[in-house]
mmCIF file of C-alpha atoms in Angstrom:
data_model
loop_
_atom_site.group_PDB
_atom_site.id
_atom_site.type_symbol
_atom_site.label_atom_id
_atom_site.label_comp_id
_atom_site.label_asym_id
_atom_site.label_seq_id
_atom_site.Cartn_x
_atom_site.Cartn_y
_atom_site.Cartn_z
ATOM 1 C CA MET G 16 4.533 9.459 12.034
ATOM 2 C CA THR G 17 4.243 11.927 9.216
ATOM 3 C CA ASP G 18 2.329 10.421 6.230
ATOM 4 C CA VAL G 19 -0.363 8.009 5.268
ATOM 5 C CA LEU G 20 -0.394 6.896 1.672
ATOM 6 C CA CYS G 21 -3.272 4.945 0.151
ATOM 7 C CA PRO G 22 -2.536 1.703 -1.809
ATOM 8 C CA LEU G 23 -5.441 2.145 -4.143
ATOM 9 C CA VAL G 24 -7.847 -0.587 -5.122
ATOM 10 C CA THR G 25 -8.425 -1.158 -8.832
ATOM 11 C CA PRO G 26 -12.224 -1.106 -9.492
ATOM 12 C CA PHE G 27 -13.722 -3.445 -12.097
ATOM 13 C CA ASP G 28 -17.038 -2.903 -13.854
ATOM 14 C CA ALA G 29 -19.820 -5.470 -14.460
ATOM 15 C CA GLU G 30 -17.969 -6.913 -17.440
ATOM 16 C CA GLY G 31 -14.757 -7.276 -15.414
ATOM 17 C CA ASP G 32 -12.913 -4.449 -17.057
ATOM 18 C CA VAL G 33 -10.954 -1.733 -15.193
ATOM 19 C CA ASP G 34 -13.376 1.020 -14.211
ATOM 20 C CA LEU G 35 -11.439 4.246 -14.405
ATOM 21 C CA ALA G 36 -14.414 6.414 -13.495
ATOM 22 C CA ALA G 37 -14.886 4.403 -10.232
ATOM 23 C CA LEU G 38 -11.168 4.785 -9.601
ATOM 24 C CA ASP G 39 -11.548 8.576 -9.798
ATOM 25 C CA ALA G 40 -14.206 8.407 -7.093
ATOM 26 C CA VAL G 41 -11.937 6.409 -4.744
ATOM 27 C CA VAL G 42 -9.054 8.775 -5.345
ATOM 28 C CA ASP G 43 -11.285 11.818 -4.646
ATOM 29 C CA GLY G 44 -12.503 10.280 -1.374
ATOM 30 C CA VAL G 45 -8.969 9.639 -0.237
ATOM 31 C CA LEU G 46 -7.796 13.160 -1.107
ATOM 32 C CA GLU G 47 -10.852 14.845 0.435
ATOM 33 C CA ALA G 48 -9.904 13.145 3.742
ATOM 34 C CA GLY G 49 -6.468 14.713 3.536
ATOM 35 C CA LEU G 50 -4.207 11.703 3.073
ATOM 36 C CA ASP G 51 -0.741 12.326 1.820
ATOM 37 C CA GLY G 52 -0.220 10.131 -1.151
ATOM 38 C CA LEU G 53 -1.473 7.484 -3.581
ATOM 39 C CA VAL G 54 0.002 4.066 -4.460
ATOM 40 C CA PRO G 55 -1.559 2.590 -7.572
ATOM 41 C CA CYS G 56 -0.954 -0.957 -8.809
ATOM 42 C CA GLY G 57 0.238 -2.506 -5.557
ATOM 43 C CA THR G 58 -1.060 -5.686 -3.899
ATOM 44 C CA THR G 59 -4.415 -4.142 -2.891
ATOM 45 C CA GLY G 60 -4.636 -2.846 -6.482
ATOM 46 C CA GLU G 61 -4.416 -6.444 -7.771
ATOM 47 C CA PHE G 62 -1.598 -5.533 -10.137
ATOM 48 C CA ALA G 63 -0.606 -9.204 -10.598
ATOM 49 C CA SER G 64 -4.081 -9.959 -11.966
ATOM 50 C CA MET G 65 -3.921 -7.204 -14.507
ATOM 51 C CA THR G 66 -2.304 -6.803 -17.917
ATOM 52 C CA ARG G 67 0.610 -4.453 -18.382
ATOM 53 C CA ALA G 68 -1.656 -2.116 -20.404
ATOM 54 C CA GLU G 69 -4.187 -2.050 -17.588
ATOM 55 C CA ASN G 70 -1.539 -1.216 -14.952
ATOM 56 C CA ARG G 71 -0.310 1.595 -17.172
ATOM 57 C CA ALA G 72 -3.839 2.949 -17.686
ATOM 58 C CA VAL G 73 -4.406 2.986 -13.897
ATOM 59 C CA ILE G 74 -1.104 4.782 -13.211
ATOM 60 C CA GLU G 75 -1.805 7.395 -15.878
ATOM 61 C CA ARG G 76 -5.235 8.044 -14.459
ATOM 62 C CA VAL G 77 -4.074 8.344 -10.892
ATOM 63 C CA VAL G 78 -1.312 10.754 -11.803
ATOM 64 C CA ALA G 79 -3.723 12.847 -13.843
ATOM 65 C CA ARG G 80 -6.180 12.945 -10.931
ATOM 66 C CA ALA G 81 -3.701 13.718 -8.174
ATOM 67 C CA PRO G 82 -2.809 17.342 -7.320
ATOM 68 C CA ASP G 83 0.823 18.314 -7.779
ATOM 69 C CA ASP G 84 1.441 18.238 -4.044
ATOM 70 C CA THR G 85 0.193 14.664 -3.659
ATOM 71 C CA THR G 86 2.897 11.920 -3.789
ATOM 72 C CA VAL G 87 2.243 9.128 -6.257
ATOM 73 C CA VAL G 88 4.251 5.942 -5.790
ATOM 74 C CA ALA G 89 3.630 3.568 -8.679
ATOM 75 C CA GLY G 90 3.726 -0.185 -8.183
ATOM 76 C CA ALA G 91 6.371 -1.746 -10.429
ATOM 77 C CA GLY G 92 6.419 -5.336 -9.211
ATOM 78 C CA ALA G 93 7.771 -7.875 -11.732
ATOM 79 C CA THR G 94 9.827 -11.042 -11.789
ATOM 80 C CA ALA G 95 12.528 -9.753 -14.210
ATOM 81 C CA VAL G 96 14.855 -6.860 -13.869
ATOM 82 C CA ALA G 97 14.044 -5.677 -17.399
ATOM 83 C CA ASP G 98 10.274 -5.792 -16.765
ATOM 84 C CA THR G 99 10.639 -3.919 -13.486
ATOM 85 C CA LEU G 100 12.658 -1.236 -15.193
ATOM 86 C CA ASP G 101 10.162 -1.003 -17.999
ATOM 87 C CA ALA G 102 7.359 -0.476 -15.482
ATOM 88 C CA LEU G 103 9.466 2.191 -13.750
ATOM 89 C CA ALA G 104 10.182 3.950 -17.036
ATOM 90 C CA PHE G 105 6.455 4.126 -17.862
ATOM 91 C CA ALA G 106 5.677 5.417 -14.344
ATOM 92 C CA ASP G 107 8.308 8.065 -14.806
ATOM 93 C CA ASP G 108 6.863 9.108 -18.148
ATOM 94 C CA ALA G 109 3.349 9.233 -16.616
ATOM 95 C CA GLY G 110 4.590 11.642 -13.887
ATOM 96 C CA ALA G 111 4.758 9.381 -10.844
ATOM 97 C CA ASP G 112 7.065 10.529 -8.061
ATOM 98 C CA ALA G 113 8.530 7.116 -7.150
ATOM 99 C CA GLY G 114 8.255 3.410 -7.699
ATOM 100 C CA LEU G 115 7.530 0.406 -5.435
ATOM 101 C CA VAL G 116 9.552 -2.739 -6.103
ATOM 102 C CA VAL G 117 9.367 -6.231 -4.777
ATOM 103 C CA LEU G 118 11.571 -9.308 -4.892
ATOM 104 C CA PRO G 119 10.771 -11.696 -7.744
ATOM 105 C CA TYR G 120 7.717 -13.664 -6.681
ATOM 106 C CA PHE G 121 8.425 -16.900 -8.559
ATOM 107 C CA HIS G 122 12.082 -17.581 -7.776
ATOM 108 C CA THR G 123 11.390 -17.652 -4.042
ATOM 109 C CA ALA G 124 14.797 -18.989 -2.837
ATOM 110 C CA ASN G 125 16.140 -15.480 -2.475
ATOM 111 C CA ALA G 126 19.329 -15.673 -0.424
ATOM 112 C CA PRO G 127 20.573 -12.265 0.730
ATOM 113 C CA ALA G 128 22.977 -12.210 -2.173
ATOM 114 C CA GLY G 129 20.175 -12.865 -4.631
ATOM 115 C CA ALA G 130 17.979 -10.163 -3.124
ATOM 116 C CA THR G 131 20.790 -7.703 -3.228
ATOM 117 C CA ARG G 132 21.693 -8.502 -6.809
ATOM 118 C CA PHE G 133 18.117 -8.087 -8.080
ATOM 119 C CA LEU G 134 17.303 -4.892 -6.195
ATOM 120 C CA ARG G 135 20.675 -3.285 -6.803
ATOM 121 C CA ARG G 136 20.396 -3.999 -10.589
ATOM 122 C CA VAL G 137 16.929 -2.261 -10.554
ATOM 123 C CA ALA G 138 18.175 0.650 -8.460
ATOM 124 C CA ASP G 139 21.265 1.248 -10.609
ATOM 125 C CA ASP G 140 19.130 1.922 -13.691
ATOM 126 C CA SER G 141 15.910 3.208 -12.164
ATOM 127 C CA PRO G 142 14.632 6.563 -13.472
ATOM 128 C CA LEU G 143 12.668 7.118 -10.276
ATOM 129 C CA PRO G 144 13.328 7.019 -6.530
ATOM 130 C CA LEU G 145 12.514 3.580 -5.188
ATOM 131 C CA TYR G 146 10.675 2.191 -2.211
ATOM 132 C CA LEU G 147 11.457 -1.441 -1.422
ATOM 133 C CA TYR G 148 8.380 -3.537 -0.719
ATOM 134 C CA ASN G 149 8.766 -6.338 1.816
ATOM 135 C CA ILE G 150 5.861 -8.720 1.494
ATOM 136 C CA PRO G 151 7.190 -12.255 2.084
ATOM 137 C CA ALA G 152 3.703 -13.860 1.966
ATOM 138 C CA CYS G 153 3.590 -13.009 -1.767
ATOM 139 C CA THR G 154 7.236 -13.254 -2.730
ATOM 140 C CA GLY G 155 8.262 -16.289 -0.637
ATOM 141 C CA ALA G 156 11.048 -14.417 1.099
ATOM 142 C CA GLU G 157 11.577 -11.240 3.121
ATOM 143 C CA ILE G 158 14.128 -8.606 2.173
ATOM 144 C CA PRO G 159 16.801 -9.208 4.828
ATOM 145 C CA VAL G 160 17.420 -6.353 7.222
ATOM 146 C CA ASP G 161 21.030 -6.121 6.258
ATOM 147 C CA VAL G 162 20.065 -5.941 2.607
ATOM 148 C CA VAL G 163 17.706 -3.022 3.361
ATOM 149 C CA ALA G 164 20.431 -1.330 5.322
ATOM 150 C CA ASP G 165 22.937 -1.804 2.507
ATOM 151 C CA LEU G 166 20.512 -0.503 -0.146
ATOM 152 C CA ALA G 167 19.566 2.488 1.994
ATOM 153 C CA ALA G 168 22.934 3.917 0.982
ATOM 154 C CA HIS G 169 22.032 3.758 -2.661
ATOM 155 C CA ASP G 170 21.043 7.121 -4.127
ATOM 156 C CA ALA G 171 17.879 5.736 -5.769
ATOM 157 C CA VAL G 172 16.551 3.832 -2.748
ATOM 158 C CA VAL G 173 14.634 6.168 -0.462
ATOM 159 C CA GLY G 174 12.451 3.902 1.715
ATOM 160 C CA LEU G 175 10.682 0.671 2.495
ATOM 161 C CA LYS G 176 7.085 -0.469 2.820
ATOM 162 C CA ASP G 177 6.956 -3.474 5.238
ATOM 163 C CA SER G 178 3.891 -5.691 4.904
ATOM 164 C CA GLY G 179 5.522 -8.718 6.493
ATOM 165 C CA GLY G 180 3.633 -8.504 9.749
ATOM 166 C CA ASP G 181 6.674 -9.262 11.851
ATOM 167 C CA PHE G 182 6.958 -6.263 14.113
ATOM 168 C CA GLY G 183 10.389 -7.298 15.235
ATOM 169 C CA TYR G 184 11.600 -7.099 11.634
ATOM 170 C CA PHE G 185 10.044 -3.674 11.321
ATOM 171 C CA THR G 186 11.783 -2.300 14.421
ATOM 172 C CA ASP G 187 15.088 -3.943 13.326
ATOM 173 C CA VAL G 188 14.849 -2.029 10.010
ATOM 174 C CA LEU G 189 14.126 1.251 11.842
ATOM 175 C CA ALA G 190 17.237 0.720 13.890
ATOM 176 C CA ALA G 191 19.385 -0.205 10.915
ATOM 177 C CA VAL G 192 18.699 2.645 8.453
ATOM 178 C CA PRO G 193 19.484 6.353 8.510
ATOM 179 C CA ASP G 194 16.806 8.761 9.820
ATOM 180 C CA GLU G 195 16.167 10.134 6.355
ATOM 181 C CA PHE G 196 15.263 6.662 4.993
ATOM 182 C CA ALA G 197 11.479 6.357 5.062
ATOM 183 C CA VAL G 198 9.979 3.264 6.689
ATOM 184 C CA TYR G 199 6.322 2.715 6.140
ATOM 185 C CA GLN G 200 4.066 0.176 7.905
ATOM 186 C CA GLY G 201 1.979 -1.762 5.443
ATOM 187 C CA VAL G 202 -0.090 -3.785 7.974
ATOM 188 C CA ASP G 203 -3.133 -1.751 8.985
ATOM 189 C CA GLY G 204 -3.317 -3.510 12.353
ATOM 190 C CA GLN G 205 0.232 -2.373 13.208
ATOM 191 C CA LEU G 206 -0.089 1.296 12.111
ATOM 192 C CA VAL G 207 -0.347 2.845 15.567
ATOM 193 C CA PRO G 208 2.426 0.716 17.177
ATOM 194 C CA ALA G 209 4.608 1.665 14.194
ATOM 195 C CA GLY G 210 3.760 5.336 14.675
ATOM 196 C CA LEU G 211 4.672 5.163 18.311
ATOM 197 C CA MET G 212 8.048 3.762 17.209
ATOM 198 C CA ASP G 213 8.573 6.820 14.992
ATOM 199 C CA ALA G 214 7.890 5.155 11.693
ATOM 200 C CA SER G 215 7.624 7.459 8.702
ATOM 201 C CA GLY G 216 3.932 6.520 8.229
ATOM 202 C CA GLY G 217 1.675 3.894 6.744
ATOM 203 C CA ILE G 218 0.618 2.527 3.376
ATOM 204 C CA ASN G 219 -2.611 0.903 4.363
ATOM 205 C CA ALA G 220 -5.325 -0.863 2.371
ATOM 206 C CA LEU G 221 -8.258 0.265 4.499
ATOM 207 C CA SER G 222 -7.382 3.880 3.941
ATOM 208 C CA ASN G 223 -9.231 3.431 0.647
ATOM 209 C CA ALA G 224 -12.469 2.930 2.518
ATOM 210 C CA VAL G 225 -12.132 4.920 5.810
ATOM 211 C CA PRO G 226 -9.485 7.542 5.029
ATOM 212 C CA GLU G 227 -10.941 9.747 7.708
ATOM 213 C CA VAL G 228 -9.830 7.227 10.332
ATOM 214 C CA PHE G 229 -6.300 7.129 8.960
ATOM 215 C CA ALA G 230 -6.062 10.898 8.851
ATOM 216 C CA ALA G 231 -7.249 11.058 12.468
ATOM 217 C CA VAL G 232 -4.652 8.514 13.572
ATOM 218 C CA ARG G 233 -1.933 10.391 11.710
ATOM 219 C CA ASP G 234 -2.963 13.676 13.263
ATOM 220 C CA ALA G 235 -3.246 12.253 16.750
ATOM 221 C CA LEU G 236 0.252 10.802 16.595
ATOM 222 C CA ALA G 237 1.653 14.039 15.138
ATOM 223 C CA ALA G 238 0.092 15.943 18.014
ATOM 224 C CA GLY G 239 1.469 13.529 20.633
ATOM 225 C CA ASN G 240 -2.106 12.424 21.542
ATOM 226 C CA ASP G 241 -1.091 8.785 21.867
ATOM 227 C CA GLU G 242 -4.257 7.918 23.849
ATOM 228 C CA ARG G 243 -6.523 9.006 20.988
ATOM 229 C CA ALA G 244 -4.394 7.107 18.472
ATOM 230 C CA ARG G 245 -4.600 3.934 20.580
ATOM 231 C CA ASP G 246 -8.383 4.366 20.953
ATOM 232 C CA LEU G 247 -8.832 4.726 17.201
ATOM 233 C CA HIS G 248 -6.669 1.678 16.712
ATOM 234 C CA ARG G 249 -8.766 -0.453 19.067
ATOM 235 C CA GLU G 250 -12.185 0.807 18.089
ATOM 236 C CA CYS G 251 -11.796 1.441 14.354
ATOM 237 C CA LEU G 252 -8.807 -0.282 12.817
ATOM 238 C CA THR G 253 -8.789 -3.572 14.717
ATOM 239 C CA PRO G 254 -12.348 -4.619 13.830
ATOM 240 C CA LEU G 255 -11.894 -3.766 10.121
ATOM 241 C CA PHE G 256 -8.457 -5.298 9.942
ATOM 242 C CA ALA G 257 -9.914 -8.560 11.184
ATOM 243 C CA HIS G 258 -11.915 -8.789 7.946
ATOM 244 C CA CYS G 259 -8.754 -8.119 5.882
ATOM 245 C CA ALA G 260 -6.953 -10.893 7.780
ATOM 246 C CA GLU G 261 -9.854 -13.351 7.103
ATOM 247 C CA HIS G 262 -10.808 -12.410 3.518
ATOM 248 C CA GLY G 263 -7.762 -10.640 2.063
ATOM 249 C CA PHE G 264 -7.046 -6.939 1.685
ATOM 250 C CA ALA G 265 -8.545 -6.284 -1.725
ATOM 251 C CA PRO G 266 -11.807 -8.193 -1.169
ATOM 252 C CA ALA G 267 -12.408 -6.717 2.302
ATOM 253 C CA THR G 268 -11.436 -3.255 1.237
ATOM 254 C CA LYS G 269 -13.665 -3.283 -1.811
ATOM 255 C CA ALA G 270 -16.521 -4.548 0.315
ATOM 256 C CA ALA G 271 -16.031 -1.636 2.661
ATOM 257 C CA LEU G 272 -15.890 0.863 -0.200
ATOM 258 C CA ALA G 273 -19.094 -0.646 -1.634
ATOM 259 C CA ALA G 274 -20.771 -0.349 1.747
ATOM 260 C CA ARG G 275 -20.036 3.389 1.689
ATOM 261 C CA GLY G 276 -21.315 3.726 -1.838
ATOM 262 C CA ARG G 277 -17.879 4.620 -3.133
ATOM 263 C CA LEU G 278 -17.712 1.618 -5.462
ATOM 264 C CA PRO G 279 -20.584 0.305 -7.570
ATOM 265 C CA ASN G 280 -19.588 -3.217 -6.753
ATOM 266 C CA ALA G 281 -16.932 -5.208 -4.821
ATOM 267 C CA ALA G 282 -15.696 -7.261 -7.760
ATOM 268 C CA VAL G 283 -12.175 -8.788 -7.538
ATOM 269 C CA ARG G 284 -10.354 -10.910 -10.143
ATOM 270 C CA PRO G 285 -9.342 -14.467 -9.681
ATOM 271 C CA PRO G 286 -7.772 -15.974 -7.727
ATOM 272 C CA LEU G 287 -9.350 -13.569 -5.181
ATOM 273 C CA VAL G 288 -12.878 -14.225 -4.069
ATOM 274 C CA GLU G 289 -15.605 -11.722 -3.104
ATOM 275 C CA LEU G 290 -17.100 -11.729 0.331
ATOM 276 C CA ASP G 291 -20.448 -13.431 0.874
ATOM 277 C CA ALA G 292 -23.573 -11.568 2.016
ATOM 278 C CA ASP G 293 -22.980 -12.173 5.770
ATOM 279 C CA ALA G 294 -19.400 -11.030 5.575
ATOM 280 C CA ARG G 295 -20.338 -7.957 3.622
ATOM 281 C CA ALA G 296 -22.923 -7.074 6.250
ATOM 282 C CA ASP G 297 -20.284 -7.407 9.024
ATOM 283 C CA VAL G 298 -17.846 -5.172 7.058
ATOM 284 C CA ALA G 299 -20.566 -2.596 6.579
ATOM 285 C CA ALA G 300 -21.298 -2.525 10.297
ATOM 286 C CA ALA G 301 -17.598 -2.107 11.068
ATOM 287 C CA VAL G 302 -17.302 0.787 8.616
ATOM 288 C CA ASP G 303 -20.353 2.525 10.054
ATOM 289 C CA ALA G 304 -18.945 2.152 13.598
ATOM 290 C CA ALA G 305 -15.510 3.459 12.565
ATOM 291 C CA LEU G 306 -16.960 6.533 10.776
ATOM 292 C CA GLU G 307 -19.199 7.298 13.737
ATOM 293 C CA ARG G 308 -16.207 7.204 16.014
ATOM 294 C CA VAL G 309 -14.334 9.849 13.987
ATOM 295 C CA ALA G 310 -17.328 12.011 13.085
#
């Protein structure tokens, strides 16, 4: 495993507006820990609960904050080809390095032919390299393995983020694509198993809150220290991931960031719901334990 990219949360202030200053603090914490890239306006970034103007403001801010050697992959999820291309054009103008695209999340009856048609239309006209984003819980359908393999031959399509949670699908994709095609694990609880299968890396929500843990996992795998990677997985990632599985990635991750003092609040937009006091205390304890383990 070579890289860990952070799918950034989008902070909101007391009035519910996007808090760009708080976003700067999150970005700085991720970069100080040595992670490899930033992914604004993805699922953990609550892009679907934000206006187009808000998504653009976030992408602009992240690109401006990131050093030149930090990869920025901008979320460009939309239900229409034209809207997806518009989002990619803006991300390109803002200076992003690549875009992240999903299947349409309203027309959920995506047969392989429909998935290929949509994604190829986007790829044909994209101004940026593209990462496909497999997240069937949100789109209603997975991107079939043979569609990923077919699109891997397209000059614009350079990789896949898999947040489906089906590890068999993940390994099937690894076997079906060329070595130079990047395959990232999007489920935090499967990061180490994916790394042991020679995945390209991870794009994981909790790296917002405990980037030190993800850097340590990456470095352990790169050094061939599989035992340390497995220990970090069991002792740090598994307890925190349980809160994501129960409460959702954005709410749990924001609670973890607030527990560290890296967000002024843990506000999320509807339809997401913030954690109650007991859950926040449990998340804070898990964060403390994880940080102590990597100190």
